[in-house]
Amino acid sequence: DVKVTQSSRYLVKRTGEKVFLECVQDMDHENMFWYRQDPGLGLRLIYFSYDVKMKEKGDIPEGYSVSREKKERFSLILESASTSQTSMYLCASSLGSEYGNTIYFGEGSWLTVV
Amino acid sequence: SQQGEEDPQALSIQEGENATMNCSYKTSINNLQWYRQNSGRGLVHLILIRSNEREKHSGRLRVTLDTSKKSSSLLITASRAADTASYFCATALVYNFNKFYFGSGTKLNVKP
């Protein structure tokens, strides 16, 4: 069964802290994504990676960075957390194919910055 | 942004009724997908329709795509209380088909 695992379900961090959100997929997918979900705003793409060490900015990359050193792992980094980054973060993965790919999601990480 | 817009934002119906939700997008797409999200959980794939397809069925789901209007609709027939969830459309761009953009979702409530 396909699986995308996010390391932490709930986190509380202080303003200014460096925060790491980890995501692992076991499907050998080329693509991995980080989305942020806020009420009324839907899912907004933060960063997208199409291969190891390759990344593209999404709609809201400011204040975030990412790391993909291994194919199965995609990390989201908040360099200096702010209260405006309190949100639910969703990691996802998919195959790389022009014929259409299903996106598989993790269960989400609820981050509260105080 | 390519982000799609779902309409309506919220929908409340009785069990057994049909539910229709719509998605509009801005630029040419490779494919469009619909996902479901139960409260506080990750999203689950429902159905994919390619840009050269006009209609697709999967069980009680029917999806249509009108590329000239840049819109899609999801119909859930004979709804059940268990269909209560948020539904999102996701678009993959024609020039970057591995990158997906989601809309803001339709919150469906099916009353028993």
XYZ file of N, CA and C in Angstrom, chain A residues 9-10 31 33 35 37 40-45 48 50 56-59 88 90 94-108 110, chain B residues 1-3 6 9 30-31 33 35 37-46 48 50 86 88 90-92 96-105:
216
model
N 2.761 14.959 13.663
C 1.353 15.297 13.414
C 1.016 16.659 14.017
N 1.547 16.917 15.198
C 1.283 18.194 15.878
C 2.606 18.737 16.426
N 8.348 12.958 -7.963
C 7.879 14.276 -7.515
C 7.462 14.274 -6.055
N 5.988 17.226 -2.946
C 5.398 18.553 -2.797
C 5.218 18.891 -1.317
N 2.571 21.531 0.610
C 1.461 22.467 0.537
C 1.174 22.988 1.937
N -2.187 24.512 4.079
C -3.643 24.609 4.000
C -4.169 25.488 5.112
N -10.419 28.556 4.140
C -10.847 29.514 3.126
C -9.855 29.755 2.014
N -8.630 29.278 2.179
C -7.596 29.511 1.162
C -7.218 28.240 0.427
N -7.745 27.119 0.833
C -7.427 25.872 0.157
C -5.982 25.466 0.359
N -5.460 24.706 -0.585
C -4.071 24.273 -0.529
C -3.233 25.195 -1.407
N -2.168 25.697 -0.840
C -1.254 26.538 -1.600
C 0.107 25.862 -1.664
N 0.661 25.819 -2.859
C 1.919 25.129 -3.090
C 3.084 25.977 -2.590
N 8.026 22.457 -4.733
C 7.857 21.227 -5.490
C 9.249 20.724 -5.859
N 11.168 17.760 -8.322
C 10.951 16.775 -9.378
C 12.094 15.762 -9.475
N 11.467 23.552 -7.269
C 10.856 24.721 -7.895
C 10.009 25.419 -6.856
N 9.972 26.724 -6.915
C 9.113 27.471 -6.006
C 7.663 27.326 -6.424
N 6.811 27.307 -5.425
C 5.382 27.333 -5.678
C 4.871 28.755 -5.551
N 3.652 28.904 -5.062
C 3.045 30.225 -4.953
C 3.511 31.018 -3.732
N -1.674 24.138 8.741
C -1.514 22.709 8.479
C -0.648 22.552 7.233
N 0.916 19.948 4.392
C 0.671 18.658 3.754
C 1.803 18.340 2.790
N 4.141 12.092 -6.193
C 3.520 11.523 -7.388
C 4.616 11.044 -8.328
N 4.224 10.158 -9.249
C 5.130 9.750 -10.315
C 5.323 10.919 -11.268
N 6.376 10.885 -12.039
C 6.561 11.892 -13.080
C 6.102 11.337 -14.411
N 4.933 11.741 -14.867
C 4.395 11.210 -16.121
C 3.477 12.225 -16.749
N 3.586 12.383 -18.086
C 2.711 13.330 -18.766
C 1.315 12.766 -18.965
N 1.088 11.498 -18.607
C -0.217 10.889 -18.800
C -1.117 11.061 -17.602
N -0.625 11.758 -16.627
C -1.469 12.041 -15.461
C -1.080 11.175 -14.292
N -0.868 11.805 -13.170
C -0.395 11.096 -11.989
C -1.320 11.340 -10.826
N -1.565 10.304 -10.074
C -2.261 10.462 -8.798
C -1.292 11.044 -7.788
N -1.785 11.977 -7.001
C -0.975 12.562 -5.940
C -1.359 11.853 -4.638
N -0.362 11.422 -3.912
C -0.596 10.750 -2.638
C -0.167 11.693 -1.515
N -1.053 11.836 -0.545
C -0.815 12.789 0.527
C -0.495 12.090 1.842
N 0.296 12.781 2.643
C 0.451 12.397 4.033
C -0.743 12.889 4.838
N -0.745 12.591 6.130
C -1.869 12.945 6.985
C -1.831 14.392 7.452
N -0.745 15.082 7.188
C -0.660 16.486 7.556
C 0.063 16.714 8.876
N 0.199 19.649 11.843
C -0.388 20.883 12.362
C 0.704 21.636 13.132
N -1.746 33.230 -10.211
C -1.711 31.816 -9.824
C -2.686 31.008 -10.664
N -2.349 29.762 -10.889
C -3.232 28.866 -11.633
C -4.354 28.343 -10.752
N -4.304 28.617 -9.480
C -5.203 27.980 -8.530
C -6.646 28.009 -9.000
N -13.336 26.509 -6.617
C -14.495 25.631 -6.544
C -15.737 26.435 -6.189
N -18.801 27.166 -2.227
C -17.844 26.952 -1.137
C -18.380 25.922 -0.152
N -3.000 19.938 -18.521
C -2.726 18.587 -19.020
C -3.813 17.641 -18.516
N -4.162 17.789 -17.238
C -5.238 16.982 -16.674
C -5.815 17.691 -15.452
N -7.873 16.762 -11.685
C -8.188 15.682 -10.752
C -9.080 16.211 -9.636
N -10.148 15.489 -5.565
C -9.708 14.862 -4.329
C -10.729 15.116 -3.239
N -11.214 15.278 1.095
C -10.512 15.415 2.366
C -11.511 15.325 3.506
N -11.342 14.323 4.330
C -12.102 14.261 5.573
C -11.463 15.226 6.565
N -12.246 15.706 7.480
C -11.820 16.778 8.371
C -10.480 16.494 9.033
N -9.517 17.394 8.826
C -8.229 17.313 9.500
C -7.298 16.234 8.991
N -7.630 15.633 7.865
C -6.790 14.545 7.338
C -6.164 14.933 6.002
N -5.367 14.016 5.446
C -4.798 14.227 4.124
C -5.853 14.038 3.044
N -5.487 14.393 1.810
C -6.413 14.279 0.697
C -6.284 12.910 0.037
N -7.400 12.450 -0.508
C -7.448 11.153 -1.174
C -7.939 11.351 -2.601
N -7.256 10.742 -3.538
C -7.596 10.874 -4.957
C -8.926 10.207 -5.269
N -9.760 10.889 -6.062
C -11.037 10.321 -6.487
C -11.028 9.936 -7.959
N -9.403 11.212 -12.157
C -8.570 12.038 -13.030
C -9.211 12.092 -14.402
N -8.341 13.666 -18.327
C -7.310 14.285 -19.151
C -7.919 15.391 -20.007
N -14.643 17.626 2.421
C -14.320 18.716 1.498
C -13.780 18.117 0.212
N -11.810 18.899 -3.488
C -10.897 19.828 -4.146
C -10.617 19.384 -5.573
N -7.766 19.696 -8.628
C -6.332 19.969 -8.803
C -6.032 19.974 -10.293
N -5.285 20.973 -10.721
C -4.939 21.059 -12.140
C -3.446 20.874 -12.334
N -3.103 20.135 -13.386
C -1.708 19.973 -13.804
C -1.559 20.757 -15.104
N 3.832 22.107 -17.556
C 4.521 21.629 -16.358
C 3.591 20.650 -15.655
N 3.393 19.475 -16.320
C 2.324 18.571 -15.900
C 2.610 17.849 -14.603
N 3.808 18.031 -14.066
C 4.103 17.388 -12.789
C 3.830 18.298 -11.601
N 3.412 19.504 -11.869
C 3.181 20.479 -10.808
C 1.674 20.698 -10.694
N 1.142 20.572 -9.500
C -0.308 20.582 -9.308
C -0.741 21.776 -8.477
N -1.856 22.369 -8.894
C -2.429 23.476 -8.146
C -3.843 23.099 -7.710
N -4.149 23.410 -6.464
C -5.450 23.063 -5.902
C -6.314 24.305 -5.731
N -7.627 24.075 -5.768
C -8.564 25.138 -5.469
C -8.813 25.241 -3.975
N -9.786 26.067 -3.633
C -10.092 26.320 -2.227
C -11.095 25.330 -1.644
N -11.706 24.515 -2.493
C -12.519 23.417 -2.000
C -13.995 23.725 -1.832
